[in-house]
Every structure is written in C-alpha cells, then in structure tokens.
CSV table of C-alpha atoms in Angstrom, one decimal:
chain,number,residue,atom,x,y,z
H,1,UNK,CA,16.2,-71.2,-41.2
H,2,UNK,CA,17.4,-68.4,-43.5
H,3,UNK,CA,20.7,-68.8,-45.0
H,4,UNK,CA,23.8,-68.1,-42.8
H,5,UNK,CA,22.0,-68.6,-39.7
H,6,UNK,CA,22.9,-71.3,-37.3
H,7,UNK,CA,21.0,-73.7,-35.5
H,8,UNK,CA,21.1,-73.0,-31.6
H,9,UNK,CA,22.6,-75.7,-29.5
H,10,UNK,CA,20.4,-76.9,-26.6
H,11,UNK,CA,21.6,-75.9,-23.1
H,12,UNK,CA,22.2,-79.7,-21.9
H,13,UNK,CA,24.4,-80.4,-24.9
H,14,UNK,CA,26.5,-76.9,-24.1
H,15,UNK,CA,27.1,-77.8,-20.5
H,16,UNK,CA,27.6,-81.2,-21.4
H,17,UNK,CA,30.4,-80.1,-24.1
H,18,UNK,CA,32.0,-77.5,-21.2
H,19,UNK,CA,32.2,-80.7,-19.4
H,20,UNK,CA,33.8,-82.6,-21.5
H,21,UNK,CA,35.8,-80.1,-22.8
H,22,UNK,CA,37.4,-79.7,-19.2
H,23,UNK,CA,38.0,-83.3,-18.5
H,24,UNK,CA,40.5,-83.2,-21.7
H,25,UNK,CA,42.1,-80.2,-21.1
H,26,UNK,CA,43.1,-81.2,-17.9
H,27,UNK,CA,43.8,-85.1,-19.2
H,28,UNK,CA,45.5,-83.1,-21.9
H,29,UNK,CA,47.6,-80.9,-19.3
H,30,UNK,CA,48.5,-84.1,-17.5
H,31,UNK,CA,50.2,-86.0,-19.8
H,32,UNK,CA,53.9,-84.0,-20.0
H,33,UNK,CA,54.8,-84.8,-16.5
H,34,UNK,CA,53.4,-88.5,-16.2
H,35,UNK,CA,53.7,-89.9,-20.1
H,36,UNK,CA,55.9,-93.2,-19.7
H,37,UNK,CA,53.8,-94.1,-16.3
H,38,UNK,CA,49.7,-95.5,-17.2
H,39,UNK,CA,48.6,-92.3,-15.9
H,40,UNK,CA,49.8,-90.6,-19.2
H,41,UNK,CA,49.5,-92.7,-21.5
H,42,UNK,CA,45.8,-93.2,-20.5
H,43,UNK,CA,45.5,-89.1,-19.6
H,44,UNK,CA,46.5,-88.8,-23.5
H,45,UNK,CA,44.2,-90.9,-25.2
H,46,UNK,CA,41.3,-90.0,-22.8
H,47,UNK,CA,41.7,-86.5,-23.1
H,48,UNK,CA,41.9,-86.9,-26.8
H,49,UNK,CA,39.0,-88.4,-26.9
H,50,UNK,CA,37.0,-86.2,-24.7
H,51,UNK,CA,38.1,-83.0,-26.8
H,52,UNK,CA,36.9,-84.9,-30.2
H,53,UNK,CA,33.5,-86.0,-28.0
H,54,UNK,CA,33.1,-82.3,-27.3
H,55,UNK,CA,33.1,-81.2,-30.7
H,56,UNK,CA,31.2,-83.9,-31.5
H,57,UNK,CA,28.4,-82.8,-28.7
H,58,UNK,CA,28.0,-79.6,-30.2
H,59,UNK,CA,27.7,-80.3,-33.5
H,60,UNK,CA,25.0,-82.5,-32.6
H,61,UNK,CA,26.6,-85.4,-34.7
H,62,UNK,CA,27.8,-89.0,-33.2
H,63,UNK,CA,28.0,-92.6,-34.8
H,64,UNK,CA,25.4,-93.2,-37.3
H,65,UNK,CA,25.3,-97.0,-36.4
H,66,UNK,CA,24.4,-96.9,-33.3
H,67,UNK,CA,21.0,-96.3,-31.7
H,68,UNK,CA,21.1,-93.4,-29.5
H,69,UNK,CA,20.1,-95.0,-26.4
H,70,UNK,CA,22.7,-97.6,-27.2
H,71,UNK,CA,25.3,-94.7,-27.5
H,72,UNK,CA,24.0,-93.0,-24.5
H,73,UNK,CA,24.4,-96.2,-22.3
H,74,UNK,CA,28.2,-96.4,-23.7
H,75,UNK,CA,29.3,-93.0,-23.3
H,76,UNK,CA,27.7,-93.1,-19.5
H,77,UNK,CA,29.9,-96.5,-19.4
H,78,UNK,CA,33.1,-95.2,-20.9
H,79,UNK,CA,33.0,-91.9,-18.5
H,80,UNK,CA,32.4,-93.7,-15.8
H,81,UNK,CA,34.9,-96.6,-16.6
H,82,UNK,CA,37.5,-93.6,-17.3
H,83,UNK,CA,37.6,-92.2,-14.1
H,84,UNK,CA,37.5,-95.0,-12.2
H,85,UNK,CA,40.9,-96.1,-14.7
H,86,UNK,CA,42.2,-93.1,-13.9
H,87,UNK,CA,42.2,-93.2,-10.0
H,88,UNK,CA,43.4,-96.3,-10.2
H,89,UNK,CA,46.3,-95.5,-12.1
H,90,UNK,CA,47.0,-92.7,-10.6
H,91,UNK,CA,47.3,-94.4,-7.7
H,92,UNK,CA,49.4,-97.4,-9.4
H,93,UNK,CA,53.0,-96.5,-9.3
H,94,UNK,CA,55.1,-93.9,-11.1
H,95,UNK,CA,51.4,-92.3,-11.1
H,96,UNK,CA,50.1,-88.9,-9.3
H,97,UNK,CA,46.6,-88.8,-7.5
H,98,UNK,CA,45.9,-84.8,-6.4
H,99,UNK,CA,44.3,-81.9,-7.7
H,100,UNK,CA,44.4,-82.5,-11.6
H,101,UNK,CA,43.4,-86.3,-11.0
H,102,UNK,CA,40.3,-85.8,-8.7
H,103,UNK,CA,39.2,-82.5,-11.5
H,104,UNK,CA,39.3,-85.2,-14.0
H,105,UNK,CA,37.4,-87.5,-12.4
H,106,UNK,CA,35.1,-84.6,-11.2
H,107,UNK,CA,34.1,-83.5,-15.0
H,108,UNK,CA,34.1,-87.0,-16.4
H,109,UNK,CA,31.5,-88.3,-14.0
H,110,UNK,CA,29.8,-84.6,-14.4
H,111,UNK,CA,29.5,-85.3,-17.9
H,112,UNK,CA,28.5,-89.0,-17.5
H,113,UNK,CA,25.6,-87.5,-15.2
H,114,UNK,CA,24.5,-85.0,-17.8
H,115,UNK,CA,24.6,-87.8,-20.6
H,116,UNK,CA,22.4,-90.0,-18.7
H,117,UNK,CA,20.0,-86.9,-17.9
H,118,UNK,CA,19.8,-86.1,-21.0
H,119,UNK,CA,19.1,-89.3,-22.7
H,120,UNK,CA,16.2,-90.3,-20.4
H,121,UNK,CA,13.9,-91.9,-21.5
H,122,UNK,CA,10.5,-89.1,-22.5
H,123,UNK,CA,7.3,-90.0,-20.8
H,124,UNK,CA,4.1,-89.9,-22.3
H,125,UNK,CA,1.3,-88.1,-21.0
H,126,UNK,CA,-2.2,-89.5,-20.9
H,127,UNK,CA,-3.0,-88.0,-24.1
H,128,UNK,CA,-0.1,-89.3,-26.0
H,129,UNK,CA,2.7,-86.7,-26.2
H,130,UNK,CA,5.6,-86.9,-25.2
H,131,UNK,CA,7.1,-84.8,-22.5
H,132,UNK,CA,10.2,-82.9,-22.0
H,133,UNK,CA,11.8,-84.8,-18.6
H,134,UNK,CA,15.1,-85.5,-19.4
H,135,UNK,CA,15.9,-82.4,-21.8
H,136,UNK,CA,17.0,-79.2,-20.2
H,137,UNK,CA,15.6,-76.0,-21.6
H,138,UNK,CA,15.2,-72.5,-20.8
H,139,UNK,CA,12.4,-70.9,-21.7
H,140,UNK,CA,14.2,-67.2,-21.6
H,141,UNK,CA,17.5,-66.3,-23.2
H,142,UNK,CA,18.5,-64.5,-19.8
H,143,UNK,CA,17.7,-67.9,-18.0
H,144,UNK,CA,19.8,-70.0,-20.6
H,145,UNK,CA,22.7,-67.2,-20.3
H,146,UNK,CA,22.2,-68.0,-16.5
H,147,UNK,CA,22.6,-71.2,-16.6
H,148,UNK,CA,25.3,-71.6,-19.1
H,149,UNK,CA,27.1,-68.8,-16.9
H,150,UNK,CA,27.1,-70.6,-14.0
H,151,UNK,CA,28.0,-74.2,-15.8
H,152,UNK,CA,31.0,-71.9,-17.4
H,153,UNK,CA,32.0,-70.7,-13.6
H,154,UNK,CA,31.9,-74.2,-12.5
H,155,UNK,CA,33.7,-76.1,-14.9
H,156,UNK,CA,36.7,-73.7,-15.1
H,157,UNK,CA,37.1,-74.0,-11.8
H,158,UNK,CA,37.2,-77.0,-11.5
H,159,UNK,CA,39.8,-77.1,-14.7
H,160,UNK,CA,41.8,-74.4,-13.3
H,161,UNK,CA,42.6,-76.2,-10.0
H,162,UNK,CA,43.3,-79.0,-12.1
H,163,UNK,CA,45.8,-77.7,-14.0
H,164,UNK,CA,47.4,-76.0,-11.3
H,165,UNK,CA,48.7,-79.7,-10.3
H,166,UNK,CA,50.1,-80.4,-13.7
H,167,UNK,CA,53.4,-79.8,-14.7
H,168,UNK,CA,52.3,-77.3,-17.3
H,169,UNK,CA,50.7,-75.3,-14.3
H,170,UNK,CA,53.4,-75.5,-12.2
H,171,UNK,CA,56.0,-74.1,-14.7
H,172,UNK,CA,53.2,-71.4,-15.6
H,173,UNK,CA,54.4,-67.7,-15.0
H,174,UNK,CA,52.7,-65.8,-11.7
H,175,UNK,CA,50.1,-63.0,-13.5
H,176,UNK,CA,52.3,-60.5,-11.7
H,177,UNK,CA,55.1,-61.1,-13.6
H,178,UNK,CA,53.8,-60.8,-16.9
H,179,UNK,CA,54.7,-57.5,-18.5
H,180,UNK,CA,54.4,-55.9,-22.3
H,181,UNK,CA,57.5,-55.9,-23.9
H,182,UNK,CA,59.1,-53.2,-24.3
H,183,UNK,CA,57.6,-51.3,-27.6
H,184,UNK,CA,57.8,-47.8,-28.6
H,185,UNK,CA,55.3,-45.0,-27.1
H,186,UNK,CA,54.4,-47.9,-24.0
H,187,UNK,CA,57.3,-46.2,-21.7
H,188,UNK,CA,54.8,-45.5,-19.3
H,189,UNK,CA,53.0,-48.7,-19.0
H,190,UNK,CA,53.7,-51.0,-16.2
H,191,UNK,CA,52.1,-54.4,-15.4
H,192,UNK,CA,52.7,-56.0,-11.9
H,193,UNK,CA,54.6,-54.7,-8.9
C-alpha cells in the first residue's frame, strides 16, 4: 500500500457498522425522554456501546484477548441479549414500547445476524483451500456501491422512524418551517410555504 492510502473496508463490516451505528443512534435518541425509568438508563449504556462497537467495526480492531470466534459468539450474545432487555423494559413500567423501541431491536438483531454471517466458520474445499462462505464481497465497485446503497436506504429508515418516537424527534422542527435567516443580498430567498 503506498503511503497515504487506506485500506478498504470489506462490505460485511460496513453494513454491519451502518447497523450498529443505527441501533445507538436511536438508543442514543431515547434516552432524554425515558432516563430515570430502565428503559434509559439501559438505552444509554447500549447505545454507547454500539456507537464505540461501530467504530470499532471499521477500523477492523476489537479485543486482543479474545479469540475471534469467541468474540463473535459474544457480540451475537450481547445483541441478542440487548434487544430482548430492551423489549422487556420497555415494556416494564415507566417504559415506552413503539416505534424507536422495535427500530432498536430491528438493527441490533440485524447486526447480530450479520456478525454471525460473517464469522462462519470457512469450508474447505477438496483441495484444501479455504472458501469464501461466510464473507460478503463484491466483485465490482458498482455492485459494492449497490449494496452498500441499499444497506444505507435500509438502515436509515429504519433509524429515522425510530427517532420519530423519541422525544428528540418529536420536539424536531417540520422541514417546512425551516428558513435562512435573514442575511444581507438573501431578500429573495424563501424556504417553505
């Protein structure tokens, strides 16, 4: 690799991140209007967590103690444990099950699913190479932009309507209202109706 160039991240671990990175914004997003209830306190830490994970995913670095497969099986463990935690506490009282609760536990068991297809154990072929199963690449950059397009699409979607039922999202301005302020030589500029 020549100097200033940077390794390209493998398509699984992007979507992966874009998962993860969802399920904390959205956990994140949470938090103001249930904090002193379960729900927030465990929306806080888990969002936390799944924004640091994220990073962590693209970069390609994780705990150096652990095995891979051993940090595959508990990152599949803590996603899934997460969203089961966080249906049932959103469902405990002074907690909120709708929209941002089922995108949260929509992402996290995304990204459990894309941890555990990633991690797959490789098969070996009759003549003692390894295969591919279990790693997701495109062969073409206008397949990978495809696909990471569409993974995009899909998880802000999915964030968006789950932000929509926090209290961030409900105090958010309508984009119709949102005008320039008023600057010299923009006189003739208007936003919205």
């Amino acid at each position: 690799m020549t100097p200033g160039a940077t390794a390209a991240v493998p398509l699984g671990r992007t979507l992966l991140a874009f998962a993860l990175l969802g399920a904390g914004v959205v956990n994140l997003g949470l938090v103001r209007g249930v904090l002193p209830a379960p729900q927030g306190w465990l929306a806080l830490l888990a969002g936390a967590a799944e924004l640091v994970a994220a990073l962590g995913v693209l970069r390609g670095v994780g705990p150096r103690r652990l095995p891979a497969d051993a940090l595959a099986r508990a990152a599949v463990a803590a996603l899934t444990a997460g969203s089961v935690a966080g249906v049932l506490v959103a469902f405990a009282p002074g907690g909120h099950f709708g929209a941002a609760a089922a995108a949260v536990t929509a992402l996290q068991l995304a990204a459990a699913a894309a941890v555990g297809v990633l991690t797959r154990p490789r098969r070996v072929v009759p003549d003692g190479a390894p295969t591919d199963r279990g790693r997701v690449r495109a062969r073409r950059p206008t397949a990978a932009l495809a696909v990471l397009f569409a993974g995009a699409v899909a998880v802000s979607t999915v964030t968006s309507a789950g932000l929509t039922d926090t209290e961030a999202g409900a105090r958010a301005v309508p984009h119709s209202e949102h005008h320039l302020p008023d600057l010299p030589g923009l006189e003739g500029h208007h936003h919205g109706p």
